[in-house]
PDB file of C-alpha atoms in Angstrom:
ATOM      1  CA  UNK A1325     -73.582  33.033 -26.932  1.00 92.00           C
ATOM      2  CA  UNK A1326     -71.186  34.379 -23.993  1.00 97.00           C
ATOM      3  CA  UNK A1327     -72.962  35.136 -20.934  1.00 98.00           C
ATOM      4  CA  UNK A1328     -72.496  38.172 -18.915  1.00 98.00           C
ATOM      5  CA  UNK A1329     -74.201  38.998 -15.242  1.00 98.00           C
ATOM      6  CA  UNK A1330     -73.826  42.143 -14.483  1.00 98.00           C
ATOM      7  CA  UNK A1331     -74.751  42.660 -10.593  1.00 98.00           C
ATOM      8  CA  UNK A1332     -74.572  45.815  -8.281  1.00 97.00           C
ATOM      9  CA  UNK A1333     -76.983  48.921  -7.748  1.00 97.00           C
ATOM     10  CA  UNK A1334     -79.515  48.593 -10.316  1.00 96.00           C
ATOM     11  CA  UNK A1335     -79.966  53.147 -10.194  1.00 95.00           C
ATOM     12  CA  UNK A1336     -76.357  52.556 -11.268  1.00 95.00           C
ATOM     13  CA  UNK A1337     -76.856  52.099 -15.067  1.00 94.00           C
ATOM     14  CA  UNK A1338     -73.553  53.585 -15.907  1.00 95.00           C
ATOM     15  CA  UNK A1339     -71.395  50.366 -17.134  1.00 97.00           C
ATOM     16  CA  UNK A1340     -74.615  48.385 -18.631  1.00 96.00           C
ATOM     17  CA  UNK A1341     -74.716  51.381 -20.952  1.00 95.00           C
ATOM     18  CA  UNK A1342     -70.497  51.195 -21.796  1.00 96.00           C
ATOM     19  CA  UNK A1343     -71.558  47.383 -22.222  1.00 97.00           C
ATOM     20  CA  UNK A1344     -74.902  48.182 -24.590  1.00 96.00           C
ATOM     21  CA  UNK A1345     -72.835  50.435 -26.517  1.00 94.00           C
ATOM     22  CA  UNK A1346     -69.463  48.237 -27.209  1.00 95.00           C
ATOM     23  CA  UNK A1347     -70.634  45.206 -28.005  1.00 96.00           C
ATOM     24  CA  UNK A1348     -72.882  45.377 -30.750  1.00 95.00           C
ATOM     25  CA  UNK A1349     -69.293  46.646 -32.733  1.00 92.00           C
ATOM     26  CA  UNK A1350     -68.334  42.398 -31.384  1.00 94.00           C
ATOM     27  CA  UNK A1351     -71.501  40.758 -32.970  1.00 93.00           C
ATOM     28  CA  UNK A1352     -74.229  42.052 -30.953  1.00 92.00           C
ATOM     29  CA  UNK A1353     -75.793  41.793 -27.402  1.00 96.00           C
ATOM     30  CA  UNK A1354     -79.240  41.081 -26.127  1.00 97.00           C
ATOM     31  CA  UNK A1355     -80.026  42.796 -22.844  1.00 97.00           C
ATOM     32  CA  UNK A1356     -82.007  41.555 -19.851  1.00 97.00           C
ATOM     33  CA  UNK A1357     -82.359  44.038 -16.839  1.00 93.00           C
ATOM     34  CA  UNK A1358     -85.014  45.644 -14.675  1.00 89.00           C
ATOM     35  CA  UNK A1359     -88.338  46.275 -16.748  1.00 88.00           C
ATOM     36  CA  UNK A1360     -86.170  45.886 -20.025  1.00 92.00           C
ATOM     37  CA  UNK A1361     -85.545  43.606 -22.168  1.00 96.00           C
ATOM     38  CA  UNK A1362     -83.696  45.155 -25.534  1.00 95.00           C
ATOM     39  CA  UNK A1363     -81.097  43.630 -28.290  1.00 95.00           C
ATOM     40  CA  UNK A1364     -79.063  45.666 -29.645  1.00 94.00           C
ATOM     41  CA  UNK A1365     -76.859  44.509 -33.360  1.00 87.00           C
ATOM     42  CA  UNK A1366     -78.028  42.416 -36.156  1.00 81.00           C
ATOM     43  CA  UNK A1367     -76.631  39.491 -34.752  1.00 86.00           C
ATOM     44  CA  UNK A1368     -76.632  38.978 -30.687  1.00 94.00           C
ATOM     45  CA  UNK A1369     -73.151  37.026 -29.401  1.00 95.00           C
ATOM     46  CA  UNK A1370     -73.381  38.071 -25.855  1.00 97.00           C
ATOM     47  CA  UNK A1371     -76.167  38.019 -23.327  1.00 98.00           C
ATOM     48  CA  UNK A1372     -75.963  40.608 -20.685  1.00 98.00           C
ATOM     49  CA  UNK A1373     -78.558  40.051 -17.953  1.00 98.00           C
ATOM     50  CA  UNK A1374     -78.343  42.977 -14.716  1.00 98.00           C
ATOM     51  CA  UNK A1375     -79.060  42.189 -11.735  1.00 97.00           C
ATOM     52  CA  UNK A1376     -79.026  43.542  -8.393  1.00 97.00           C
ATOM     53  CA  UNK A1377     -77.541  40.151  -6.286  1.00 96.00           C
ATOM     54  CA  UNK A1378     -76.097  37.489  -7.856  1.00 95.00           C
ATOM     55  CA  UNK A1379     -78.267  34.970  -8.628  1.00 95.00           C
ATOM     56  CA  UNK A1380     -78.069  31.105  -8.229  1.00 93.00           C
ATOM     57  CA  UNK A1381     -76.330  30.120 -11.723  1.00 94.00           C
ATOM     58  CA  UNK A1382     -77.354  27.606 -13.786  1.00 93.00           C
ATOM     59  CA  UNK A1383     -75.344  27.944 -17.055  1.00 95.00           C
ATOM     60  CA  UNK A1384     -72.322  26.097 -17.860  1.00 94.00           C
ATOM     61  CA  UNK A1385     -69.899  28.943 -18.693  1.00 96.00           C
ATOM     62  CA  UNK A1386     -69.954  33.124 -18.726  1.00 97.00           C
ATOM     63  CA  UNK A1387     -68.821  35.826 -16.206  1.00 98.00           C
ATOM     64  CA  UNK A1388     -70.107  37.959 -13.436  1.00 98.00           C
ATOM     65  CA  UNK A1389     -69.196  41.743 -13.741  1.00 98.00           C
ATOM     66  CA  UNK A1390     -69.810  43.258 -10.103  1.00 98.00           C
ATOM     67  CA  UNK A1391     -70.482  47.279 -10.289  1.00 97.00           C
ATOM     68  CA  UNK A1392     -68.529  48.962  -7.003  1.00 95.00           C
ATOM     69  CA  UNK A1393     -72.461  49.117  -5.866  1.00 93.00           C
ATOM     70  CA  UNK A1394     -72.334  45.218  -5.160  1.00 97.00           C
ATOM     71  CA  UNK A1395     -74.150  44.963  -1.985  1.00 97.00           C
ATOM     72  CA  UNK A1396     -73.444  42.536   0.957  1.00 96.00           C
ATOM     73  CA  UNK A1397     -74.793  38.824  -0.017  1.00 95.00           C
ATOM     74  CA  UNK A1398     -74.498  35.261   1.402  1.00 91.00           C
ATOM     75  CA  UNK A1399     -72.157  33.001  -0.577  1.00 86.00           C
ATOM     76  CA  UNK A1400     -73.751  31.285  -3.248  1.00 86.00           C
ATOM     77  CA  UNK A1401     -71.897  28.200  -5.351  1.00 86.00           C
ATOM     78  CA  UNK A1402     -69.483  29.447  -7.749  1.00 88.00           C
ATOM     79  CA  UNK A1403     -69.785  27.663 -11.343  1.00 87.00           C
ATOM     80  CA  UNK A1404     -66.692  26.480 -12.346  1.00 86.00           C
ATOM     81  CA  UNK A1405     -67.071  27.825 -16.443  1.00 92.00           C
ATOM     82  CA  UNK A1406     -67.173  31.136 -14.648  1.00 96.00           C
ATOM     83  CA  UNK A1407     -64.983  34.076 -14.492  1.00 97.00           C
ATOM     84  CA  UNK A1408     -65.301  36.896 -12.096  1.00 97.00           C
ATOM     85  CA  UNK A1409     -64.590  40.264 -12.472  1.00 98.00           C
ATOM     86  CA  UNK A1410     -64.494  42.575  -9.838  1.00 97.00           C
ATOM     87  CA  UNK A1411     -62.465  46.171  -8.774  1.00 96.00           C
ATOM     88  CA  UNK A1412     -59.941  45.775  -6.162  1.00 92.00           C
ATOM     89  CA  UNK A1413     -61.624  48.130  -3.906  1.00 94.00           C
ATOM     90  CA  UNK A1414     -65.198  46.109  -3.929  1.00 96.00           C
ATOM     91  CA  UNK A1415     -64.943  44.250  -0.351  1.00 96.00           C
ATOM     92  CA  UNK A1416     -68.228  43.050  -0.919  1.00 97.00           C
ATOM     93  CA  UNK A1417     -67.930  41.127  -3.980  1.00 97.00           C
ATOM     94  CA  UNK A1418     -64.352  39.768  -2.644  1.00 95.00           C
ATOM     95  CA  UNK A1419     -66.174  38.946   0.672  1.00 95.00           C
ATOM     96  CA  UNK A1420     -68.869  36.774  -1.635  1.00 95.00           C
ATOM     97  CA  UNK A1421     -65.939  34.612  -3.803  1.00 94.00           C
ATOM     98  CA  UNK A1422     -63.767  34.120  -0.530  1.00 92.00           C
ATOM     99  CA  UNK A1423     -63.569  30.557   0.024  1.00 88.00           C
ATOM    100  CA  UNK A1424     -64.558  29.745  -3.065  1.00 90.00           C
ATOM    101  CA  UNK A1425     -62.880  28.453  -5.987  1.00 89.00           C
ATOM    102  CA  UNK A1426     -64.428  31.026  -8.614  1.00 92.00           C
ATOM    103  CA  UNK A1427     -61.758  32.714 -10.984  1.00 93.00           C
ATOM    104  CA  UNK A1428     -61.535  36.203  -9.995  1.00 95.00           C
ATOM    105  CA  UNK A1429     -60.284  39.105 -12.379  1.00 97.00           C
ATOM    106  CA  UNK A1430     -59.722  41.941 -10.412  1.00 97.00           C
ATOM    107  CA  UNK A1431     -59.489  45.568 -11.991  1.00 97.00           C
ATOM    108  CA  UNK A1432     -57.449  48.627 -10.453  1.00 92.00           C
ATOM    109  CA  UNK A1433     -54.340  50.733 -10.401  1.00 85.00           C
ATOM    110  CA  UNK A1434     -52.524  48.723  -8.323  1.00 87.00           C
ATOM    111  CA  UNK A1435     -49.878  46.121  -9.485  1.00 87.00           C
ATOM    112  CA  UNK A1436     -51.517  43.471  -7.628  1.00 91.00           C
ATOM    113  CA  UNK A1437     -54.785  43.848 -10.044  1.00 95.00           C
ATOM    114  CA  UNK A1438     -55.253  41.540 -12.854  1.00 97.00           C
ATOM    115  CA  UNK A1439     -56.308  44.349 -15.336  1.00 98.00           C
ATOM    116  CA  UNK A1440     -55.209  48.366 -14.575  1.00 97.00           C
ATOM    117  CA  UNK A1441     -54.838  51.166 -16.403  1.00 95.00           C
ATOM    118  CA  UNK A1442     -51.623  52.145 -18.066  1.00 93.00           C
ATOM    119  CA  UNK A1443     -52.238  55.561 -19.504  1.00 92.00           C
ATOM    120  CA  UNK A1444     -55.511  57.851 -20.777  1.00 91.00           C
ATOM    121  CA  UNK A1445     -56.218  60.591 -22.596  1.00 90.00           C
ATOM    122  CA  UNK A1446     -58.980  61.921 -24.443  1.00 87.00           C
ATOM    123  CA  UNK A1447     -60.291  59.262 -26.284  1.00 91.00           C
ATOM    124  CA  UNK A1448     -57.454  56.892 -26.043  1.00 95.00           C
ATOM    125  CA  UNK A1449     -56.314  54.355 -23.166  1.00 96.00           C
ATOM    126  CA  UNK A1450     -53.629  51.552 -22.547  1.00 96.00           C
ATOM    127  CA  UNK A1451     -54.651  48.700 -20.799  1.00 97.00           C
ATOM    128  CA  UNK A1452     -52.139  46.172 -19.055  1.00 97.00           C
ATOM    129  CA  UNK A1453     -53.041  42.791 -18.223  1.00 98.00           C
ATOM    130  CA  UNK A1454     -50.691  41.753 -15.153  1.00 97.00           C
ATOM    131  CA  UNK A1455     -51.666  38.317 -15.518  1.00 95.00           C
ATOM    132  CA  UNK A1456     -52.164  35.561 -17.626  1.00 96.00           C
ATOM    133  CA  UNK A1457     -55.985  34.789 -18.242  1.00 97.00           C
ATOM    134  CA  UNK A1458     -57.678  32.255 -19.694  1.00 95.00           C
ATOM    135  CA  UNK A1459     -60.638  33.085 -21.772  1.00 96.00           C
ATOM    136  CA  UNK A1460     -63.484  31.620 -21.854  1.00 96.00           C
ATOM    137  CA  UNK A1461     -63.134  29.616 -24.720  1.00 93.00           C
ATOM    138  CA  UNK A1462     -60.003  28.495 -23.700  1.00 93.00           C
ATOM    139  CA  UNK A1463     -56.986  30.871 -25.080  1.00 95.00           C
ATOM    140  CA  UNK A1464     -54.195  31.690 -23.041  1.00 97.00           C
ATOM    141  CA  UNK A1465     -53.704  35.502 -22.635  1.00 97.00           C
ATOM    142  CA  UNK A1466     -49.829  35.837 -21.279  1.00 98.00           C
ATOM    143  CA  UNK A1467     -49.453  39.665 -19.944  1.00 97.00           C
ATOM    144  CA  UNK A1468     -49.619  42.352 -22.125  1.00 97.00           C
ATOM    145  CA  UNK A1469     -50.728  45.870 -23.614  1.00 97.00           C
ATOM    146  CA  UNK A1470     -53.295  46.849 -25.355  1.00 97.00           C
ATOM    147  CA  UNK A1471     -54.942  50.166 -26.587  1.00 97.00           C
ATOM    148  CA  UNK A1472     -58.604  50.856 -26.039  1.00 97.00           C
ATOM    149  CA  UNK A1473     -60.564  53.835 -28.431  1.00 96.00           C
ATOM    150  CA  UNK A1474     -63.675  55.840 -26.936  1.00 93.00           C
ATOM    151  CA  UNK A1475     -66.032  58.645 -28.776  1.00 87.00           C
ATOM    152  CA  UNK A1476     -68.225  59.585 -25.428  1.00 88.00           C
ATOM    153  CA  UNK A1477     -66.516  60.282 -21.800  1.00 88.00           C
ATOM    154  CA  UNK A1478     -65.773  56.903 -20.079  1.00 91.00           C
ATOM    155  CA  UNK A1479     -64.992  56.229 -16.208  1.00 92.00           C
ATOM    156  CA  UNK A1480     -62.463  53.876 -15.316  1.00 93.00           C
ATOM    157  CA  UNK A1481     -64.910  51.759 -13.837  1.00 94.00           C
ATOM    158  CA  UNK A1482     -66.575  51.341 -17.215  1.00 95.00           C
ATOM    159  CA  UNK A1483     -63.602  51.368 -19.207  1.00 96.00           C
ATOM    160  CA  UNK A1484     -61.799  48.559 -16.417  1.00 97.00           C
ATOM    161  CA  UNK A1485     -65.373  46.753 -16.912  1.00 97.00           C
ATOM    162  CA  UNK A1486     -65.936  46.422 -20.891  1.00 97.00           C
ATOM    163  CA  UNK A1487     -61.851  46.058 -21.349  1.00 98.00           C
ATOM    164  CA  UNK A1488     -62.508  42.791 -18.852  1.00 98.00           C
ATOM    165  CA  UNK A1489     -65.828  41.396 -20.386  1.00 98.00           C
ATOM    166  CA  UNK A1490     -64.036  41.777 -23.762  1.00 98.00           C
ATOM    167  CA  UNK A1491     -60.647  39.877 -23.094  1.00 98.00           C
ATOM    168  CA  UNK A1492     -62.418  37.148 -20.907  1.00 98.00           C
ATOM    169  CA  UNK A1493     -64.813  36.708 -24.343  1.00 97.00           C
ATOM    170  CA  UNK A1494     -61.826  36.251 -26.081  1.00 96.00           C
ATOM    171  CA  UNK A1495     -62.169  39.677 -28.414  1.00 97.00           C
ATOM    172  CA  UNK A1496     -58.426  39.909 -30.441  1.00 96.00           C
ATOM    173  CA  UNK A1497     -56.616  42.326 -27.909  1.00 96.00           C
ATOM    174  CA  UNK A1498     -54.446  42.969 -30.156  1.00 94.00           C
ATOM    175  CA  UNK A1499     -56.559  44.878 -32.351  1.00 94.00           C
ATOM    176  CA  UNK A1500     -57.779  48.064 -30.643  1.00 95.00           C
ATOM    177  CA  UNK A1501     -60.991  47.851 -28.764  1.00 97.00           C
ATOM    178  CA  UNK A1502     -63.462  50.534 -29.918  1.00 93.00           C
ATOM    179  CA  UNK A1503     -65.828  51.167 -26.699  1.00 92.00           C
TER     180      UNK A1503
END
């Protein structure tokens, strides 16, 4: 089962609901989050649990979505089998990995940014990944392309968010993601 913390403003429910809706089309997700605890797919592969803070980490291996609603926290130890994924523009998520040694993905327009957006329109984007990643099960992801399908309107920030969580779980980018 790949882990997934999502943390930020928990009135913010807009990118556990991309997540809720994506991956039961990539075997299935069970969902623990304020008052709620849901699975959604015949067959649960991922384990998204929300959060407002991070919290102490236990696990051996996952990765820690941060919503731009991330609010200021004390540094906390950084698993290792952990990838981080936050946007560019989230100081206070950057402020919590600095110093550490945690693997951060950042997400953005800017060249700089790990994953951005290429190009969107209705119901279609093209993802670039800037930089090679290494999923969590231990494929090598050199830079490269990829096309992303949507039904319902999508942010950036959700479509940056689910695009990340799906590469880093090692979901064939090279078939079209269907968010």
């Amino acid at each position: 089962m790949v882990n997934i913390f999502l943390c930020g403003d928990l009135n913010d429910t807009s990118v556990s609901q991309a997540l809720i809706s994506a991956l039961p089309q990539y075997g299935g997700v069970r969902y623990s989050g304020p008052n709620r605890v849901s699975e959604y797919g015949s067959s649960p592969e991922y384990f998204l649990y929300e959060y407002e803070k991070l919290p102490e980490i236990g696990l051996k291996r996952g990765m820690v979505l941060f919503k731009n609603g991330f609010p200021p926290q004390k540094p906390l130890p950084c698993p290792p089998g952990f990838l981080y994924v936050l946007e560019s523009k989230n100081v206070n998520a950057a402020a919590l990995l600095k110093g550490s040694e945690a693997t951060a993905v950042t997400c953005g327009t800017s060249p700089k940014d790990t994953l951005s957006i290429a190009g969107l329109e209705d119901g279609t984007a093209t993802l670039s990944l800037q930089r090679t990643l290494n999923t969590l099960d231990g494929q090598v992801l050199e830079p490269h392309d990829f096309n992303a399908k949507f039904n319902t309107l999508i942010s950036p920030h959700q479509l940056l968010m689910v695009c990340a969580a799906l590469l880093i779980a090692g979901v064939d980018s090279f078939k079209e993601y269907n968010l």
